[in-house]
Amino acid sequence: MKEITTDTLERFEQQIEAQDQQAVLAEFEGMHPADIADLLQHLDLREAEWAFALIPTREAQADVLMELDEEERKKLLEGMEPEQIGHFIDLLDTDDAVDLIQELDEEDREEVIQSIGDVEQAGDIVDLLQYDEDTAGGLMGTEMVAVNENLSMPDCLREMRRQAEDLDDIYNVYVIDDDNRLKGVLPLQTMITHPSVSRIKHVMDPSPVSVKVDTPIEDVAIDFEKYDLVAMPVVDSIGRLVGQITVDDVMDEVREQSERDFQLASGISSDVDADDSIMAQTKARLPWLLIGIIGGIVNSLILGGFETQLAAVTALAFFIPLIGGTGGNVGVQASAIVVQGLANGKLELVEFWRQIWKSLRIALLNAVVISGVVFLYIFLTEHKDMALCMAVSVSLFAVVIFATVFGTLVPLTLEKLKINPALATGPFIQITNDVVGLLIYVGMSMWMLSVFPH
């Protein structure tokens, strides 16, 4: 494996510019497909197509294709004929093949599938395309070793060797019955220590961790982490073995999901990268910015309605940023904890009201401390102005309570509605807390000024 350095990139770009085929081939020699993909992603489309065509074998080209970023891969695929794409799919595992086909336009998919040379693989791909891509069925591949429970160990080894000829990696040996239902897993150690056992069903592990085809990817990832797995069998609704998921697929999916959640929490409405076009990034970022503007306009209208009172007590205006900032921070903290709990499986929806009650108690403790500190500060610096002390501290107390409960309630509700709860950790919470916090502040301030002399 060659290390990709700045010097390597500069040399490679010079070789491409000079159309030096021999130098490029020498550069590719012994290089991992992921490193070749990294090099290609620094080129424009025309140069990338030229260099991609020089990759020595179709197998290597297929591997490089799957290592490219989705956008870069899509650009390369757009310049290929369906038959060429079909040849690459012939060389890929079914899970990678399905991912690639799903990136194509609808009108191209059928033509590409028809061009696949291996009829059995084409059938497997068509079956896998029926599953939702965010479920175990959409993530699994059909390449695996499965043996019947009634085989003897010598027969089992012969069957394993036969199936292994078409596989790149073997993670587990799955044991099935005559109806293809998953019955267990055969550990490697067992094959060594029981070479002449009469039936493998007597020595298999009868309790394998498995998932159903409709299991959400988030739950699959939690099981992989919980049980320290490298591969997991996937079964249908009646327990028949239909595929397996490997840890590398889970890691890729978790990384992509984390990137989407982070962007959503940052107020970016679609998946974009730093190297995307100006228009693409603008379209992704502008919606929440406009919503933020609307929130700011609503705040200005609220303040305009109390212009006379604020003019009479100018000190009230000094604490508006404090109210808004505290409410936003508290709300994002509360929602982030809930979203994290939902993501790692430590928080279940059945605990909905229990979590609300817990958040309310936390909010009370935080509110007492925060409002108490602010009360003392204003009391000592504003000449013991009781009206101002009470207006700010009581408003802050109410804002902290509201922001915590709201920040907990929103992600739980979104999860219940099957909407990504990461939405609750972004501008949505901040804008709502700003508006509601300001309403609480001005309303509470007017009431306190009527109760306490100023």
Short mmCIF file of C-alpha atoms in Angstrom, two decimals:
data_model
loop_
_atom_site.label_atom_id
_atom_site.label_comp_id
_atom_site.label_asym_id
_atom_site.label_seq_id
_atom_site.Cartn_x
_atom_site.Cartn_y
_atom_site.Cartn_z
CA MET A 1 0.00 0.00 0.00
CA LYS A 2 1.41 3.36 -1.04
CA GLU A 3 1.07 6.44 1.11
CA ILE A 4 -0.74 9.33 -0.62
CA THR A 5 1.33 12.46 -0.01
CA THR A 6 1.29 15.94 -1.49
CA ASP A 7 4.28 14.99 -3.64
CA THR A 8 2.43 11.90 -4.88
CA LEU A 9 -0.60 13.98 -5.84
CA GLU A 10 1.50 16.59 -7.65
CA ARG A 11 3.46 13.88 -9.53
CA PHE A 12 0.26 12.07 -10.48
CA GLU A 13 -1.40 15.25 -11.78
CA GLN A 14 1.68 16.00 -13.89
CA GLN A 15 1.60 12.47 -15.34
CA ILE A 16 -2.08 12.86 -16.19
CA GLU A 17 -1.50 16.24 -17.79
CA ALA A 18 1.32 14.76 -19.91
CA GLN A 19 -0.86 11.73 -20.81
CA ASP A 20 2.01 9.47 -19.71
CA GLN A 21 0.32 6.06 -19.65
CA GLN A 22 3.37 4.10 -18.51
CA ALA A 23 4.00 6.45 -15.59
CA VAL A 24 0.36 6.26 -14.48
CA LEU A 25 0.39 2.46 -14.69
CA ALA A 26 3.56 2.41 -12.59
CA GLU A 27 1.85 4.67 -10.07
CA PHE A 28 -1.11 2.30 -9.83
CA GLU A 29 1.08 -0.79 -9.38
CA GLY A 30 0.67 -2.27 -5.91
CA MET A 31 -1.70 0.50 -4.87
CA HIS A 32 -4.84 -0.27 -2.87
CA PRO A 33 -8.14 0.52 -4.67
CA ALA A 34 -9.03 3.05 -1.95
CA ASP A 35 -5.77 4.92 -2.61
CA ILE A 36 -6.37 4.90 -6.37
CA ALA A 37 -9.85 6.28 -5.73
CA ASP A 38 -8.32 9.01 -3.58
CA LEU A 39 -6.04 10.00 -6.45
CA LEU A 40 -8.87 10.04 -9.01
CA GLN A 41 -10.98 12.31 -6.81
CA HIS A 42 -8.38 15.07 -7.18
CA LEU A 43 -8.88 15.14 -10.97
CA ASP A 44 -11.55 16.71 -13.13
CA LEU A 45 -14.02 14.35 -14.82
CA ARG A 46 -12.20 14.06 -18.16
CA GLU A 47 -8.87 13.29 -16.49
CA ALA A 48 -10.50 10.84 -14.06
CA GLU A 49 -12.13 8.94 -16.93
CA TRP A 50 -8.80 8.70 -18.77
CA ALA A 51 -6.93 7.47 -15.68
CA PHE A 52 -9.73 5.05 -14.69
CA ALA A 53 -9.50 3.37 -18.11
CA LEU A 54 -5.80 2.63 -17.41
CA ILE A 55 -6.46 0.60 -14.26
CA PRO A 56 -5.04 -2.81 -15.28
CA THR A 57 -7.96 -5.20 -14.63
CA ARG A 58 -11.75 -5.03 -14.56
CA GLU A 59 -11.70 -6.44 -11.04
CA ALA A 60 -9.50 -3.57 -9.89
CA GLN A 61 -11.68 -1.07 -11.75
CA ALA A 62 -14.78 -2.42 -10.00
CA ASP A 63 -13.08 -2.16 -6.60
CA VAL A 64 -11.93 1.42 -7.29
CA LEU A 65 -15.41 2.35 -8.46
CA MET A 66 -16.89 1.31 -5.12
CA GLU A 67 -14.19 3.18 -3.17
CA LEU A 68 -15.05 6.51 -4.83
CA ASP A 69 -17.31 9.03 -3.14
CA GLU A 70 -20.90 8.68 -4.30
CA GLU A 71 -20.89 11.91 -6.33
CA GLU A 72 -17.60 11.09 -8.07
CA ARG A 73 -18.80 7.56 -8.82
CA LYS A 74 -22.06 8.87 -10.26
CA LYS A 75 -20.15 11.18 -12.62
CA LEU A 76 -18.06 8.28 -13.91
CA LEU A 77 -21.11 6.04 -14.32
CA GLU A 78 -22.90 8.69 -16.39
CA GLY A 79 -20.19 8.35 -19.03
CA MET A 80 -20.49 4.55 -19.27
CA GLU A 81 -22.76 2.36 -21.35
CA PRO A 82 -25.20 0.08 -19.44
CA GLU A 83 -23.32 -3.00 -20.70
CA GLN A 84 -20.07 -1.70 -19.21
CA ILE A 85 -21.74 -1.04 -15.86
CA GLY A 86 -23.24 -4.54 -16.01
CA HIS A 87 -19.76 -6.03 -16.45
CA PHE A 88 -18.59 -4.25 -13.30
CA ILE A 89 -21.64 -5.43 -11.36
CA ASP A 90 -20.78 -9.01 -12.32
CA LEU A 91 -17.56 -8.58 -10.32
CA LEU A 92 -19.11 -7.03 -7.20
CA ASP A 93 -20.68 -8.59 -4.14
CA THR A 94 -24.46 -8.30 -4.25
CA ASP A 95 -24.65 -5.66 -1.49
CA ASP A 96 -22.19 -3.40 -3.36
CA ALA A 97 -23.95 -4.12 -6.65
CA VAL A 98 -27.29 -3.05 -5.17
CA ASP A 99 -25.76 0.16 -3.80
CA LEU A 100 -24.37 0.98 -7.23
CA ILE A 101 -27.64 0.26 -9.07
CA GLN A 102 -29.60 2.40 -6.60
CA GLU A 103 -27.43 5.37 -7.56
CA LEU A 104 -28.50 5.10 -11.22
CA ASP A 105 -31.47 6.87 -12.76
CA GLU A 106 -34.67 4.82 -12.86
CA GLU A 107 -34.61 4.48 -16.66
CA ASP A 108 -31.05 3.07 -16.59
CA ARG A 109 -31.55 0.47 -13.85
CA GLU A 110 -33.51 -2.09 -15.86
CA GLU A 111 -31.13 -1.88 -18.81
CA VAL A 112 -28.12 -2.38 -16.52
CA ILE A 113 -29.72 -5.35 -14.74
CA GLN A 114 -30.49 -6.99 -18.09
CA SER A 115 -26.84 -6.64 -19.08
CA ILE A 116 -25.57 -8.58 -16.04
CA GLY A 117 -23.97 -11.79 -17.30
CA ASP A 118 -24.51 -13.90 -14.18
CA VAL A 119 -28.24 -14.70 -14.20
CA GLU A 120 -28.20 -15.97 -10.61
CA GLN A 121 -26.55 -12.79 -9.35
CA ALA A 122 -28.98 -10.68 -11.38
CA GLY A 123 -31.84 -12.50 -9.65
CA ASP A 124 -30.30 -11.90 -6.22
CA ILE A 125 -29.88 -8.20 -7.02
CA VAL A 126 -33.51 -7.86 -8.15
CA ASP A 127 -34.61 -9.50 -4.89
CA LEU A 128 -32.42 -7.18 -2.79
CA LEU A 129 -33.69 -4.08 -4.60
CA GLN A 130 -37.13 -4.77 -3.15
CA TYR A 131 -35.93 -4.00 0.38
CA ASP A 132 -35.83 -0.52 1.87
CA GLU A 133 -32.23 0.70 1.71
CA ASP A 134 -32.41 1.78 5.37
CA THR A 135 -33.14 -1.74 6.60
CA ALA A 136 -31.10 -4.89 7.11
CA GLY A 137 -32.46 -6.27 3.84
CA GLY A 138 -31.16 -3.26 1.95
CA LEU A 139 -27.72 -3.60 3.56
CA MET A 140 -27.15 -7.35 3.35
CA GLY A 141 -25.37 -9.41 0.72
CA THR A 142 -26.14 -12.96 -0.35
CA GLU A 143 -22.51 -14.18 -0.48
CA MET A 144 -22.05 -16.57 2.47
CA VAL A 145 -21.44 -20.20 3.41
CA ALA A 146 -24.49 -22.18 4.56
CA VAL A 147 -24.53 -25.92 5.27
CA ASN A 148 -27.29 -28.34 6.21
CA GLU A 149 -27.54 -29.36 9.86
CA ASN A 150 -27.61 -33.07 8.99
CA LEU A 151 -24.21 -33.14 7.29
CA SER A 152 -21.29 -34.93 8.88
CA MET A 153 -18.14 -32.90 9.48
CA PRO A 154 -16.26 -34.33 6.44
CA ASP A 155 -19.27 -33.63 4.20
CA CYS A 156 -19.58 -30.18 5.73
CA LEU A 157 -15.94 -29.36 4.93
CA ARG A 158 -16.39 -30.49 1.33
CA GLU A 159 -19.51 -28.34 0.98
CA MET A 160 -17.70 -25.37 2.51
CA ARG A 161 -14.82 -25.70 0.05
CA ARG A 162 -17.27 -25.84 -2.86
CA GLN A 163 -19.09 -22.68 -1.78
CA ALA A 164 -15.90 -20.85 -0.81
CA GLU A 165 -14.57 -20.95 -4.38
CA ASP A 166 -16.86 -18.03 -5.29
CA LEU A 167 -16.27 -15.97 -2.13
CA ASP A 168 -13.64 -13.38 -1.29
CA ASP A 169 -14.07 -13.68 2.49
CA ILE A 170 -15.66 -16.15 4.89
CA TYR A 171 -16.84 -14.71 8.18
CA ASN A 172 -19.23 -17.38 9.48
CA VAL A 173 -20.52 -20.81 8.52
CA TYR A 174 -24.31 -20.80 8.93
CA VAL A 175 -26.26 -23.97 9.65
CA ILE A 176 -29.70 -24.37 8.07
CA ASP A 177 -32.39 -27.05 8.00
CA ASP A 178 -34.05 -28.62 4.96
CA ASP A 179 -36.37 -25.58 4.66
CA ASN A 180 -33.45 -23.12 4.70
CA ARG A 181 -34.31 -21.86 8.19
CA LEU A 182 -31.35 -20.64 10.24
CA LYS A 183 -30.56 -23.13 12.99
CA GLY A 184 -27.12 -22.08 14.19
CA VAL A 185 -23.52 -21.09 13.47
CA LEU A 186 -20.57 -23.47 13.18
CA PRO A 187 -17.45 -22.01 14.86
CA LEU A 188 -14.04 -22.67 13.29
CA GLN A 189 -12.76 -24.08 16.56
CA THR A 190 -15.50 -26.71 16.46
CA MET A 191 -14.41 -27.89 13.00
CA ILE A 192 -10.90 -28.47 14.33
CA THR A 193 -11.82 -30.14 17.61
CA HIS A 194 -14.65 -32.35 16.23
CA PRO A 195 -13.32 -33.59 12.86
CA SER A 196 -15.45 -36.74 12.77
CA VAL A 197 -18.73 -35.71 14.38
CA SER A 198 -21.76 -37.54 12.97
CA ARG A 199 -23.96 -34.47 12.53
CA ILE A 200 -22.93 -30.83 12.74
CA LYS A 201 -26.23 -29.96 14.43
CA HIS A 202 -24.82 -31.65 17.54
CA VAL A 203 -21.84 -29.27 17.81
CA MET A 204 -23.12 -25.99 16.31
CA ASP A 205 -23.90 -22.87 18.30
CA PRO A 206 -27.73 -23.02 18.33
CA SER A 207 -28.30 -19.40 19.38
CA PRO A 208 -26.80 -17.08 16.76
CA VAL A 209 -27.52 -13.35 16.87
CA SER A 210 -29.59 -12.51 13.79
CA VAL A 211 -31.83 -9.78 12.46
CA LYS A 212 -34.89 -9.73 10.25
CA VAL A 213 -34.88 -8.14 6.81
CA ASP A 214 -37.02 -5.20 7.94
CA THR A 215 -34.85 -4.30 10.95
CA PRO A 216 -33.76 -0.61 10.77
CA ILE A 217 -30.05 -0.06 10.15
CA GLU A 218 -29.72 1.84 13.44
CA ASP A 219 -30.81 -1.27 15.36
CA VAL A 220 -28.44 -3.45 13.30
CA ALA A 221 -25.52 -1.18 14.23
CA ILE A 222 -26.45 -1.37 17.91
CA ASP A 223 -26.42 -5.20 17.78
CA PHE A 224 -23.01 -5.23 16.05
CA GLU A 225 -21.60 -3.05 18.83
CA LYS A 226 -23.37 -4.89 21.64
CA TYR A 227 -22.25 -8.38 20.60
CA ASP A 228 -18.85 -7.46 19.02
CA LEU A 229 -19.77 -9.05 15.69
CA VAL A 230 -17.94 -9.05 12.36
CA ALA A 231 -20.91 -10.54 10.49
CA MET A 232 -24.57 -11.18 11.22
CA PRO A 233 -27.12 -13.44 9.47
CA VAL A 234 -30.34 -11.94 8.12
CA VAL A 235 -33.58 -13.94 8.12
CA ASP A 236 -37.03 -13.40 6.67
CA SER A 237 -40.30 -13.34 8.60
CA ILE A 238 -40.34 -17.15 9.03
CA GLY A 239 -36.69 -17.53 9.94
CA ARG A 240 -35.21 -18.53 6.56
CA LEU A 241 -31.61 -17.44 5.97
CA VAL A 242 -31.55 -14.85 3.17
CA GLY A 243 -28.22 -13.06 3.59
CA GLN A 244 -25.60 -11.63 5.91
CA ILE A 245 -24.38 -8.18 6.91
CA THR A 246 -20.68 -7.53 7.48
CA VAL A 247 -19.14 -5.01 9.83
CA ASP A 248 -17.59 -2.91 7.03
CA ASP A 249 -21.05 -2.28 5.56
CA VAL A 250 -22.36 -1.24 8.97
CA MET A 251 -19.43 1.13 9.54
CA ASP A 252 -19.99 2.80 6.17
CA GLU A 253 -23.68 3.22 6.87
CA VAL A 254 -23.14 4.57 10.40
CA ARG A 255 -20.61 7.09 9.08
CA GLU A 256 -23.01 8.27 6.38
CA GLN A 257 -25.86 8.49 8.89
CA SER A 258 -23.67 10.47 11.31
CA GLU A 259 -22.74 12.91 8.55
CA ARG A 260 -26.41 13.38 7.62
CA ASP A 261 -27.41 13.89 11.26
CA PHE A 262 -24.59 16.38 11.84
CA GLN A 263 -25.61 18.41 8.78
CA LEU A 264 -29.27 18.29 9.77
CA ALA A 265 -28.38 19.45 13.28
CA SER A 266 -26.37 22.29 11.74
CA GLY A 267 -29.30 23.50 9.67
CA ILE A 268 -28.27 21.95 6.33
CA SER A 269 -31.28 20.48 4.58
CA SER A 270 -29.52 17.98 2.26
CA ASP A 271 -26.30 15.98 2.02
CA VAL A 272 -23.50 18.22 0.71
CA ASP A 273 -19.70 18.15 0.78
CA ALA A 274 -17.09 20.89 0.85
CA ASP A 275 -16.26 20.30 -2.82
CA ASP A 276 -19.88 20.56 -4.02
CA SER A 277 -20.88 23.47 -6.25
CA ILE A 278 -21.80 26.90 -4.90
CA MET A 279 -25.44 26.42 -5.95
CA ALA A 280 -25.68 22.98 -4.31
CA GLN A 281 -24.31 24.27 -1.01
CA THR A 282 -26.49 27.39 -1.15
CA LYS A 283 -29.66 25.34 -1.75
CA ALA A 284 -28.79 23.10 1.20
CA ARG A 285 -28.03 25.94 3.61
CA LEU A 286 -30.54 28.63 2.63
CA PRO A 287 -33.87 27.13 3.88
CA TRP A 288 -33.01 27.22 7.59
CA LEU A 289 -31.33 30.60 7.22
CA LEU A 290 -34.60 31.98 5.82
CA ILE A 291 -36.55 30.36 8.66
CA GLY A 292 -34.09 32.00 11.06
CA ILE A 293 -34.81 35.36 9.43
CA ILE A 294 -38.53 34.79 9.95
CA GLY A 295 -37.84 34.00 13.60
CA GLY A 296 -35.85 37.22 13.92
CA ILE A 297 -38.70 39.21 12.35
CA VAL A 298 -41.17 37.68 14.82
CA ASN A 299 -38.85 38.67 17.68
CA SER A 300 -38.68 42.25 16.39
CA LEU A 301 -42.50 42.38 16.21
CA ILE A 302 -42.72 41.17 19.82
CA LEU A 303 -40.26 43.83 20.97
CA GLY A 304 -42.07 46.47 18.92
CA GLY A 305 -45.28 45.72 20.78
CA PHE A 306 -43.56 46.57 24.08
CA GLU A 307 -41.50 49.50 22.81
CA THR A 308 -42.92 51.98 25.33
CA GLN A 309 -42.33 49.77 28.35
CA LEU A 310 -38.80 48.86 27.24
CA ALA A 311 -38.03 52.53 26.67
CA ALA A 312 -39.16 53.27 30.23
CA VAL A 313 -36.91 50.54 31.67
CA THR A 314 -33.95 50.36 29.30
CA ALA A 315 -32.12 47.86 31.53
CA LEU A 316 -34.63 45.19 30.43
CA ALA A 317 -33.20 45.30 26.89
CA PHE A 318 -29.71 44.49 28.15
CA PHE A 319 -30.80 41.00 29.22
CA ILE A 320 -32.59 39.96 26.02
CA PRO A 321 -29.46 38.20 24.62
CA LEU A 322 -29.07 36.39 27.96
CA ILE A 323 -32.62 35.03 27.78
CA GLY A 324 -32.33 33.96 24.14
CA GLY A 325 -28.86 32.44 24.46
CA THR A 326 -29.67 30.48 27.62
CA GLY A 327 -32.92 29.11 26.19
CA GLY A 328 -31.18 28.01 23.00
CA ASN A 329 -28.29 26.35 24.83
CA VAL A 330 -30.54 24.53 27.29
CA GLY A 331 -32.84 23.30 24.53
CA VAL A 332 -30.00 22.00 22.36
CA GLN A 333 -28.42 20.24 25.36
CA ALA A 334 -31.67 18.50 26.24
CA SER A 335 -32.41 17.43 22.66
CA ALA A 336 -28.83 16.27 22.05
CA ILE A 337 -28.98 13.92 25.05
CA VAL A 338 -32.28 12.43 23.84
CA VAL A 339 -31.08 12.05 20.23
CA GLN A 340 -27.89 10.34 21.45
CA GLY A 341 -29.91 8.00 23.66
CA LEU A 342 -32.22 7.06 20.78
CA ALA A 343 -29.24 6.50 18.47
CA ASN A 344 -27.30 4.18 20.78
CA GLY A 345 -30.36 2.27 21.98
CA LYS A 346 -30.12 3.40 25.61
CA LEU A 347 -33.42 5.28 25.39
CA GLU A 348 -36.63 3.63 24.21
CA LEU A 349 -39.91 5.27 23.16
CA VAL A 350 -41.73 3.26 25.83
CA GLU A 351 -39.92 5.52 28.32
CA PHE A 352 -41.51 8.64 26.76
CA TRP A 353 -43.18 10.10 29.87
CA ARG A 354 -40.48 8.80 32.20
CA GLN A 355 -37.90 10.75 30.19
CA ILE A 356 -40.10 13.89 30.21
CA TRP A 357 -40.43 13.66 34.00
CA LYS A 358 -36.68 13.15 34.40
CA SER A 359 -35.95 16.14 32.16
CA LEU A 360 -38.36 18.28 34.15
CA ARG A 361 -36.52 17.51 37.40
CA ILE A 362 -33.18 18.30 35.75
CA ALA A 363 -34.68 21.54 34.43
CA LEU A 364 -35.82 22.56 37.91
CA LEU A 365 -32.33 22.10 39.34
CA ASN A 366 -30.68 24.00 36.47
CA ALA A 367 -33.30 26.75 36.58
CA VAL A 368 -32.86 27.34 40.33
CA VAL A 369 -29.07 27.68 40.01
CA ILE A 370 -29.08 29.83 36.86
CA SER A 371 -31.86 32.17 37.91
CA GLY A 372 -30.35 32.49 41.40
CA VAL A 373 -26.95 33.52 40.01
CA VAL A 374 -28.55 36.10 37.71
CA PHE A 375 -30.76 37.44 40.53
CA LEU A 376 -27.71 38.04 42.72
CA TYR A 377 -25.79 39.70 39.88
CA ILE A 378 -28.61 42.14 39.07
CA PHE A 379 -29.34 42.79 42.76
CA LEU A 380 -25.72 43.75 43.41
CA THR A 381 -25.11 45.75 40.22
CA GLU A 382 -28.44 47.47 39.61
CA HIS A 383 -28.88 49.16 43.00
CA LYS A 384 -31.21 46.48 44.36
CA ASP A 385 -33.81 47.06 41.67
CA MET A 386 -36.30 44.37 42.76
CA ALA A 387 -38.54 44.74 39.70
CA LEU A 388 -35.62 44.12 37.34
CA CYS A 389 -34.23 41.30 39.52
CA MET A 390 -37.54 39.46 39.56
CA ALA A 391 -38.34 40.11 35.89
CA VAL A 392 -35.07 38.67 34.60
CA SER A 393 -34.56 35.82 37.07
CA VAL A 394 -38.15 34.55 37.04
CA SER A 395 -38.24 34.80 33.22
CA LEU A 396 -34.98 32.89 33.05
CA PHE A 397 -36.37 30.23 35.38
CA ALA A 398 -39.43 29.75 33.14
CA VAL A 399 -37.34 29.76 29.95
CA VAL A 400 -35.01 27.04 31.26
CA ILE A 401 -38.01 24.87 32.23
CA PHE A 402 -39.68 25.35 28.85
CA ALA A 403 -36.49 24.85 26.80
CA THR A 404 -35.56 21.63 28.62
CA VAL A 405 -39.01 20.06 28.32
CA PHE A 406 -39.40 21.23 24.72
CA GLY A 407 -35.92 19.99 23.82
CA THR A 408 -36.79 16.57 25.25
CA LEU A 409 -40.31 16.36 23.85
CA VAL A 410 -39.50 17.26 20.23
CA PRO A 411 -36.95 14.48 19.39
CA LEU A 412 -39.08 11.87 21.16
CA THR A 413 -42.12 12.98 19.14
CA LEU A 414 -40.14 13.03 15.88
CA GLU A 415 -38.87 9.51 16.58
CA LYS A 416 -42.45 8.38 17.20
CA LEU A 417 -43.48 9.91 13.86
CA LYS A 418 -40.56 8.16 12.08
CA ILE A 419 -38.83 11.51 11.37
CA ASN A 420 -35.08 11.88 11.95
CA PRO A 421 -34.84 13.22 15.55
CA ALA A 422 -31.51 14.93 14.71
CA LEU A 423 -33.69 17.73 13.32
CA ALA A 424 -34.42 18.64 16.94
CA THR A 425 -30.78 19.48 17.75
CA GLY A 426 -30.48 22.22 15.15
CA PRO A 427 -32.00 25.59 14.29
CA PHE A 428 -35.56 24.35 14.91
CA ILE A 429 -34.97 24.25 18.66
CA GLN A 430 -32.93 27.46 18.72
CA ILE A 431 -35.48 29.51 16.76
CA THR A 432 -38.46 28.21 18.73
CA ASN A 433 -36.74 28.87 22.05
CA ASP A 434 -35.77 32.37 20.94
CA VAL A 435 -39.35 33.31 20.10
CA VAL A 436 -40.99 31.61 23.08
CA GLY A 437 -38.25 32.80 25.44
CA LEU A 438 -38.75 36.41 24.34
CA LEU A 439 -42.53 36.12 24.79
CA ILE A 440 -42.00 34.78 28.31
CA TYR A 441 -39.50 37.52 29.10
CA VAL A 442 -41.54 40.51 27.96
CA GLY A 443 -44.74 39.10 29.46
CA MET A 444 -43.08 38.35 32.79
CA SER A 445 -41.29 41.70 32.80
CA MET A 446 -44.49 43.69 32.30
CA TRP A 447 -46.17 41.77 35.11
CA MET A 448 -43.23 42.22 37.50
CA LEU A 449 -43.04 45.93 36.78
CA SER A 450 -46.70 46.24 37.73
CA VAL A 451 -46.12 44.33 41.01
CA PHE A 452 -42.81 45.82 42.16
CA PRO A 453 -41.96 49.52 42.17
CA HIS A 454 -39.15 50.51 39.76
#
